[in-house]
Amino acid sequence: MAKLILSVDGTVLKEISLAKERTTLGRKPHNDIQVDNLAVSGEHAAIITILNDSFIEDLNSTNGTLVNGKPIKKHFLQNNDVIEIGKHKLKYFNDTPVQSAAADFERTMIIRRPSAPAPMAAPSPSTSLPPSPAPSPAGPGGASLSDTHTNMRPMSASMVPPPVPTASAAKAAPTAAPAASPAPAASAVREAAIQVLSGAAAGRTLDLVKNLTTIGKPGVQVAVITRRPNGFFITHVEGTSFPTINGTGLGGQAQQLNDHDLIEIAGVKMEFFFKP
C-alpha cells in the first residue's frame, strides 16, 4: 500500500497510509491530513488513489503545491516523489513493482480540450478506403469527444470452433469415452459502456474496456470510472464541484454505477449502461 511520510525541517512527524480513494490535505481539522500552518490553505490539495496509482491535485491553494520542487496542478505520483506544502514535506512511497504511466491515465479521457487536427495525406486514387467518420465538433465550453477506443475485442476461446475430427482419428479410438465438460468459468464483470446524451457529441458511445476510464474536462471537472471484479465505480478526481449521479452530487468517495445511471460532468450528460 502506498504511504506518505510527513516531515518539517527534517523532523519526521508521522506516517500516513493512503487507504482511502480520496485523501485531503489542508489546515482545517476536517482534512484527512491536517497541516496546521498559516502557509497551508484550509483545503490545500487532494490525493486520489485508484488501485496501485495515486494522483495529487492542488485545490487552488493560495501558495500552491510543489512536487520535486516544481509547482503542479495535477501530478501522477511516483515512488520517492516529494510533495511540499508550505514548510511541510510529504515523501511518497509505493513499492508496487509496476505502476501505470501517467499517459495511460490521460489516454482514456473522452471529453477534453480540442487540439489542432494533424494534416491527413490524401489517399491514392487506386486505393479504396472506407469512409472516415466526421470529427466530432467541439461541445459546450470547448469540450470535445475523443475516440480513443475501438469496438474491436479479441476473440474469446468460446468463439473459436472446435476442430473437425478426421476419419482416421475416429477409427483409432472408436470406444473412447466422451471428454468431460470443462467446469464453467467464474462469472466475469458484465460489459458496459457510456453514451453521451447532450452537446455536440450526443449519441457517441464508449465501451468501458479498460481498468481506468477518465471522463470530464481538464481544469473544470474530471472523474474516473474504475472497472473492478464486482462492478464499475466512479470517483471524483479534479474540480471544485462534484459530478452528479441521477441528480445527486457524487461526493468524495467512490460510488458503484448501476444500469442506466445518468452522469453529469463538466456540463455534459451521459448514461451508463450494461451491454446485452
PDB file of N, CA and C in Angstrom, residues 102-156:
ATOM      1  N   ALA A 102       1.567   7.817 -16.475  1.00  0.00           N
ATOM      2  CA  ALA A 102       0.610   8.926 -16.454  1.00  0.00           C
ATOM      3  C   ALA A 102      -0.126   9.031 -17.780  1.00  0.00           C
ATOM      4  N   ALA A 103       0.575   8.688 -18.865  1.00  0.00           N
ATOM      5  CA  ALA A 103      -0.068   8.774 -20.183  1.00  0.00           C
ATOM      6  C   ALA A 103      -1.239   7.826 -20.285  1.00  0.00           C
ATOM      7  N   ASP A 104      -1.175   6.663 -19.617  1.00  0.00           N
ATOM      8  CA  ASP A 104      -2.290   5.721 -19.663  1.00  0.00           C
ATOM      9  C   ASP A 104      -3.523   6.312 -19.008  1.00  0.00           C
ATOM     10  N   PHE A 105      -3.308   7.117 -17.972  1.00  0.00           N
ATOM     11  CA  PHE A 105      -4.439   7.751 -17.295  1.00  0.00           C
ATOM     12  C   PHE A 105      -5.113   8.763 -18.200  1.00  0.00           C
ATOM     13  N   GLU A 106      -4.316   9.545 -18.922  1.00  0.00           N
ATOM     14  CA  GLU A 106      -4.881  10.583 -19.767  1.00  0.00           C
ATOM     15  C   GLU A 106      -5.424  10.031 -21.085  1.00  0.00           C
ATOM     16  N   ARG A 107      -4.893   8.858 -21.508  1.00  0.00           N
ATOM     17  CA  ARG A 107      -5.272   8.348 -22.817  1.00  0.00           C
ATOM     18  C   ARG A 107      -6.753   7.998 -22.873  1.00  0.00           C
ATOM     19  N   THR A 108      -7.355   7.680 -21.724  1.00  0.00           N
ATOM     20  CA  THR A 108      -8.743   7.270 -21.728  1.00  0.00           C
ATOM     21  C   THR A 108      -9.722   8.431 -21.574  1.00  0.00           C
ATOM     22  N   MET A 109      -9.214   9.662 -21.513  1.00  0.00           N
ATOM     23  CA  MET A 109     -10.097  10.819 -21.401  1.00  0.00           C
ATOM     24  C   MET A 109     -10.980  10.925 -22.634  1.00  0.00           C
ATOM     25  N   ILE A 110     -12.295  11.021 -22.439  1.00  0.00           N
ATOM     26  CA  ILE A 110     -13.166  11.082 -23.609  1.00  0.00           C
ATOM     27  C   ILE A 110     -13.701  12.476 -23.871  1.00  0.00           C
ATOM     28  N   ILE A 111     -13.601  13.355 -22.897  1.00  0.00           N
ATOM     29  CA  ILE A 111     -14.016  14.743 -23.125  1.00  0.00           C
ATOM     30  C   ILE A 111     -12.848  15.620 -22.736  1.00  0.00           C
ATOM     31  N   ARG A 112     -12.259  16.262 -23.711  1.00  0.00           N
ATOM     32  CA  ARG A 112     -11.047  17.031 -23.424  1.00  0.00           C
ATOM     33  C   ARG A 112     -11.016  18.280 -24.290  1.00  0.00           C
ATOM     34  N   ARG A 113     -10.038  19.136 -24.020  1.00  0.00           N
ATOM     35  CA  ARG A 113      -9.891  20.337 -24.831  1.00  0.00           C
ATOM     36  C   ARG A 113      -9.558  19.930 -26.260  1.00  0.00           C
ATOM     37  N   PRO A 114     -10.163  20.554 -27.259  1.00  0.00           N
ATOM     38  CA  PRO A 114      -9.873  20.177 -28.638  1.00  0.00           C
ATOM     39  C   PRO A 114      -8.460  20.572 -29.014  1.00  0.00           C
ATOM     40  N   SER A 115      -7.805  19.733 -29.794  1.00  0.00           N
ATOM     41  CA  SER A 115      -6.459  20.048 -30.277  1.00  0.00           C
ATOM     42  C   SER A 115      -6.510  20.198 -31.789  1.00  0.00           C
ATOM     43  N   ALA A 116      -5.497  20.877 -32.330  1.00  0.00           N
ATOM     44  CA  ALA A 116      -5.476  21.105 -33.773  1.00  0.00           C
ATOM     45  C   ALA A 116      -5.324  19.788 -34.486  1.00  0.00           C
ATOM     46  N   PRO A 117      -6.159  19.479 -35.488  1.00  0.00           N
ATOM     47  CA  PRO A 117      -6.061  18.195 -36.177  1.00  0.00           C
ATOM     48  C   PRO A 117      -4.783  18.114 -36.990  1.00  0.00           C
ATOM     49  N   ALA A 118      -4.174  16.919 -36.991  1.00  0.00           N
ATOM     50  CA  ALA A 118      -2.960  16.714 -37.776  1.00  0.00           C
ATOM     51  C   ALA A 118      -3.336  16.619 -39.244  1.00  0.00           C
ATOM     52  N   PRO A 119      -2.465  17.136 -40.157  1.00  0.00           N
ATOM     53  CA  PRO A 119      -2.775  17.061 -41.580  1.00  0.00           C
ATOM     54  C   PRO A 119      -2.850  15.621 -42.022  1.00  0.00           C
ATOM     55  N   MET A 120      -3.829  15.316 -42.873  1.00  0.00           N
ATOM     56  CA  MET A 120      -4.044  13.958 -43.323  1.00  0.00           C
ATOM     57  C   MET A 120      -3.682  13.854 -44.795  1.00  0.00           C
ATOM     58  N   ALA A 121      -2.855  12.857 -45.126  1.00  0.00           N
ATOM     59  CA  ALA A 121      -2.464  12.673 -46.515  1.00  0.00           C
ATOM     60  C   ALA A 121      -3.634  12.150 -47.325  1.00  0.00           C
ATOM     61  N   ALA A 122      -3.758  12.645 -48.561  1.00  0.00           N
ATOM     62  CA  ALA A 122      -4.847  12.205 -49.428  1.00  0.00           C
ATOM     63  C   ALA A 122      -4.599  10.785 -49.871  1.00  0.00           C
ATOM     64  N   PRO A 123      -5.633   9.894 -49.866  1.00  0.00           N
ATOM     65  CA  PRO A 123      -5.437   8.514 -50.273  1.00  0.00           C
ATOM     66  C   PRO A 123      -5.164   8.429 -51.765  1.00  0.00           C
ATOM     67  N   SER A 124      -4.445   7.380 -52.149  1.00  0.00           N
ATOM     68  CA  SER A 124      -4.155   7.157 -53.561  1.00  0.00           C
ATOM     69  C   SER A 124      -5.438   6.857 -54.308  1.00  0.00           C
ATOM     70  N   PRO A 125      -5.596   7.381 -55.549  1.00  0.00           N
ATOM     71  CA  PRO A 125      -6.833   7.131 -56.298  1.00  0.00           C
ATOM     72  C   PRO A 125      -7.073   5.658 -56.538  1.00  0.00           C
ATOM     73  N   SER A 126      -6.008   4.861 -56.576  1.00  0.00           N
ATOM     74  CA  SER A 126      -6.186   3.454 -56.870  1.00  0.00           C
ATOM     75  C   SER A 126      -6.535   2.643 -55.643  1.00  0.00           C
ATOM     76  N   THR A 127      -6.526   3.286 -54.476  1.00  0.00           N
ATOM     77  CA  THR A 127      -6.802   2.565 -53.242  1.00  0.00           C
ATOM     78  C   THR A 127      -8.205   2.874 -52.773  1.00  0.00           C
ATOM     79  N   SER A 128      -8.965   1.839 -52.473  1.00  0.00           N
ATOM     80  CA  SER A 128     -10.336   2.025 -51.995  1.00  0.00           C
ATOM     81  C   SER A 128     -10.327   1.972 -50.481  1.00  0.00           C
ATOM     82  N   LEU A 129     -10.714   3.058 -49.846  1.00  0.00           N
ATOM     83  CA  LEU A 129     -10.732   3.135 -48.396  1.00  0.00           C
ATOM     84  C   LEU A 129     -12.147   3.362 -47.919  1.00  0.00           C
ATOM     85  N   PRO A 130     -12.503   2.773 -46.751  1.00  0.00           N
ATOM     86  CA  PRO A 130     -13.834   3.043 -46.212  1.00  0.00           C
ATOM     87  C   PRO A 130     -13.922   4.485 -45.770  1.00  0.00           C
ATOM     88  N   PRO A 131     -15.106   5.073 -45.850  1.00  0.00           N
ATOM     89  CA  PRO A 131     -15.253   6.476 -45.442  1.00  0.00           C
ATOM     90  C   PRO A 131     -14.949   6.650 -43.980  1.00  0.00           C
ATOM     91  N   SER A 132     -14.209   7.731 -43.654  1.00  0.00           N
ATOM     92  CA  SER A 132     -13.882   8.033 -42.264  1.00  0.00           C
ATOM     93  C   SER A 132     -15.007   8.826 -41.645  1.00  0.00           C
ATOM     94  N   PRO A 133     -15.311   8.557 -40.351  1.00  0.00           N
ATOM     95  CA  PRO A 133     -16.357   9.339 -39.703  1.00  0.00           C
ATOM     96  C   PRO A 133     -15.932  10.782 -39.535  1.00  0.00           C
ATOM     97  N   ALA A 134     -16.890  11.672 -39.612  1.00  0.00           N
ATOM     98  CA  ALA A 134     -16.591  13.103 -39.459  1.00  0.00           C
ATOM     99  C   ALA A 134     -16.172  13.361 -38.039  1.00  0.00           C
ATOM    100  N   PRO A 135     -15.177  14.246 -37.815  1.00  0.00           N
ATOM    101  CA  PRO A 135     -14.739  14.546 -36.451  1.00  0.00           C
ATOM    102  C   PRO A 135     -15.853  15.222 -35.685  1.00  0.00           C
ATOM    103  N   SER A 136     -15.891  14.911 -34.368  1.00  0.00           N
ATOM    104  CA  SER A 136     -16.936  15.488 -33.535  1.00  0.00           C
ATOM    105  C   SER A 136     -16.673  16.957 -33.322  1.00  0.00           C
ATOM    106  N   PRO A 137     -17.650  17.822 -33.505  1.00  0.00           N
ATOM    107  CA  PRO A 137     -17.452  19.249 -33.227  1.00  0.00           C
ATOM    108  C   PRO A 137     -17.299  19.483 -31.750  1.00  0.00           C
ATOM    109  N   ALA A 138     -16.697  20.618 -31.447  1.00  0.00           N
ATOM    110  CA  ALA A 138     -16.469  20.950 -30.042  1.00  0.00           C
ATOM    111  C   ALA A 138     -17.795  21.092 -29.326  1.00  0.00           C
ATOM    112  N   GLY A 139     -17.850  20.586 -28.101  1.00  0.00           N
ATOM    113  CA  GLY A 139     -19.065  20.678 -27.299  1.00  0.00           C
ATOM    114  C   GLY A 139     -19.087  21.980 -26.550  1.00  0.00           C
ATOM    115  N   PRO A 140     -20.050  22.119 -25.643  1.00  0.00           N
ATOM    116  CA  PRO A 140     -20.178  23.359 -24.881  1.00  0.00           C
ATOM    117  C   PRO A 140     -18.931  23.609 -24.062  1.00  0.00           C
ATOM    118  N   GLY A 141     -18.484  24.827 -24.053  1.00  0.00           N
ATOM    119  CA  GLY A 141     -17.342  25.221 -23.231  1.00  0.00           C
ATOM    120  C   GLY A 141     -16.032  24.660 -23.736  1.00  0.00           C
ATOM    121  N   GLY A 142     -15.965  24.303 -25.018  1.00  0.00           N
ATOM    122  CA  GLY A 142     -14.702  23.830 -25.573  1.00  0.00           C
ATOM    123  C   GLY A 142     -14.445  22.364 -25.346  1.00  0.00           C
ATOM    124  N   ALA A 143     -15.427  21.579 -24.867  1.00  0.00           N
ATOM    125  CA  ALA A 143     -15.228  20.154 -24.667  1.00  0.00           C
ATOM    126  C   ALA A 143     -15.491  19.433 -25.964  1.00  0.00           C
ATOM    127  N   SER A 144     -14.731  18.369 -26.200  1.00  0.00           N
ATOM    128  CA  SER A 144     -14.949  17.571 -27.394  1.00  0.00           C
ATOM    129  C   SER A 144     -14.828  16.110 -27.046  1.00  0.00           C
ATOM    130  N   LEU A 145     -15.267  15.240 -27.953  1.00  0.00           N
ATOM    131  CA  LEU A 145     -15.251  13.808 -27.696  1.00  0.00           C
ATOM    132  C   LEU A 145     -14.046  13.205 -28.382  1.00  0.00           C
ATOM    133  N   SER A 146     -13.258  12.456 -27.649  1.00  0.00           N
ATOM    134  CA  SER A 146     -12.067  11.831 -28.208  1.00  0.00           C
ATOM    135  C   SER A 146     -12.317  10.353 -28.384  1.00  0.00           C
ATOM    136  N   ASP A 147     -12.171   9.864 -29.621  1.00  0.00           N
ATOM    137  CA  ASP A 147     -12.413   8.462 -29.915  1.00  0.00           C
ATOM    138  C   ASP A 147     -11.118   7.695 -29.704  1.00  0.00           C
ATOM    139  N   THR A 148     -10.840   7.336 -28.442  1.00  0.00           N
ATOM    140  CA  THR A 148      -9.588   6.663 -28.118  1.00  0.00           C
ATOM    141  C   THR A 148      -9.758   5.169 -27.989  1.00  0.00           C
ATOM    142  N   HIS A 149     -10.958   4.666 -28.121  1.00  0.00           N
ATOM    143  CA  HIS A 149     -11.188   3.236 -28.002  1.00  0.00           C
ATOM    144  C   HIS A 149     -11.790   2.723 -29.304  1.00  0.00           C
ATOM    145  N   THR A 150     -11.578   1.468 -29.595  1.00  0.00           N
ATOM    146  CA  THR A 150     -12.236   0.847 -30.728  1.00  0.00           C
ATOM    147  C   THR A 150     -13.214  -0.181 -30.209  1.00  0.00           C
ATOM    148  N   ASN A 151     -14.139  -0.580 -31.076  1.00  0.00           N
ATOM    149  CA  ASN A 151     -15.131  -1.563 -30.677  1.00  0.00           C
ATOM    150  C   ASN A 151     -14.663  -2.986 -30.930  1.00  0.00           C
ATOM    151  N   MET A 152     -13.415  -3.154 -31.429  1.00  0.00           N
ATOM    152  CA  MET A 152     -12.907  -4.483 -31.712  1.00  0.00           C
ATOM    153  C   MET A 152     -12.300  -5.069 -30.457  1.00  0.00           C
ATOM    154  N   ARG A 153     -12.656  -6.296 -30.133  1.00  0.00           N
ATOM    155  CA  ARG A 153     -12.105  -7.002 -28.982  1.00  0.00           C
ATOM    156  C   ARG A 153     -11.596  -8.349 -29.438  1.00  0.00           C
ATOM    157  N   PRO A 154     -10.569  -8.887 -28.782  1.00  0.00           N
ATOM    158  CA  PRO A 154     -10.040 -10.182 -29.200  1.00  0.00           C
ATOM    159  C   PRO A 154     -11.071 -11.272 -29.066  1.00  0.00           C
ATOM    160  N   MET A 155     -11.015 -12.259 -29.996  1.00  0.00           N
ATOM    161  CA  MET A 155     -11.961 -13.364 -29.978  1.00  0.00           C
ATOM    162  C   MET A 155     -11.686 -14.233 -28.775  1.00  0.00           C
ATOM    163  N   SER A 156     -12.723 -14.543 -28.022  1.00  0.00           N
ATOM    164  CA  SER A 156     -12.559 -15.379 -26.850  1.00  0.00           C
ATOM    165  C   SER A 156     -12.479 -16.833 -27.270  1.00  0.00           C
TER     166      SER A 156
END
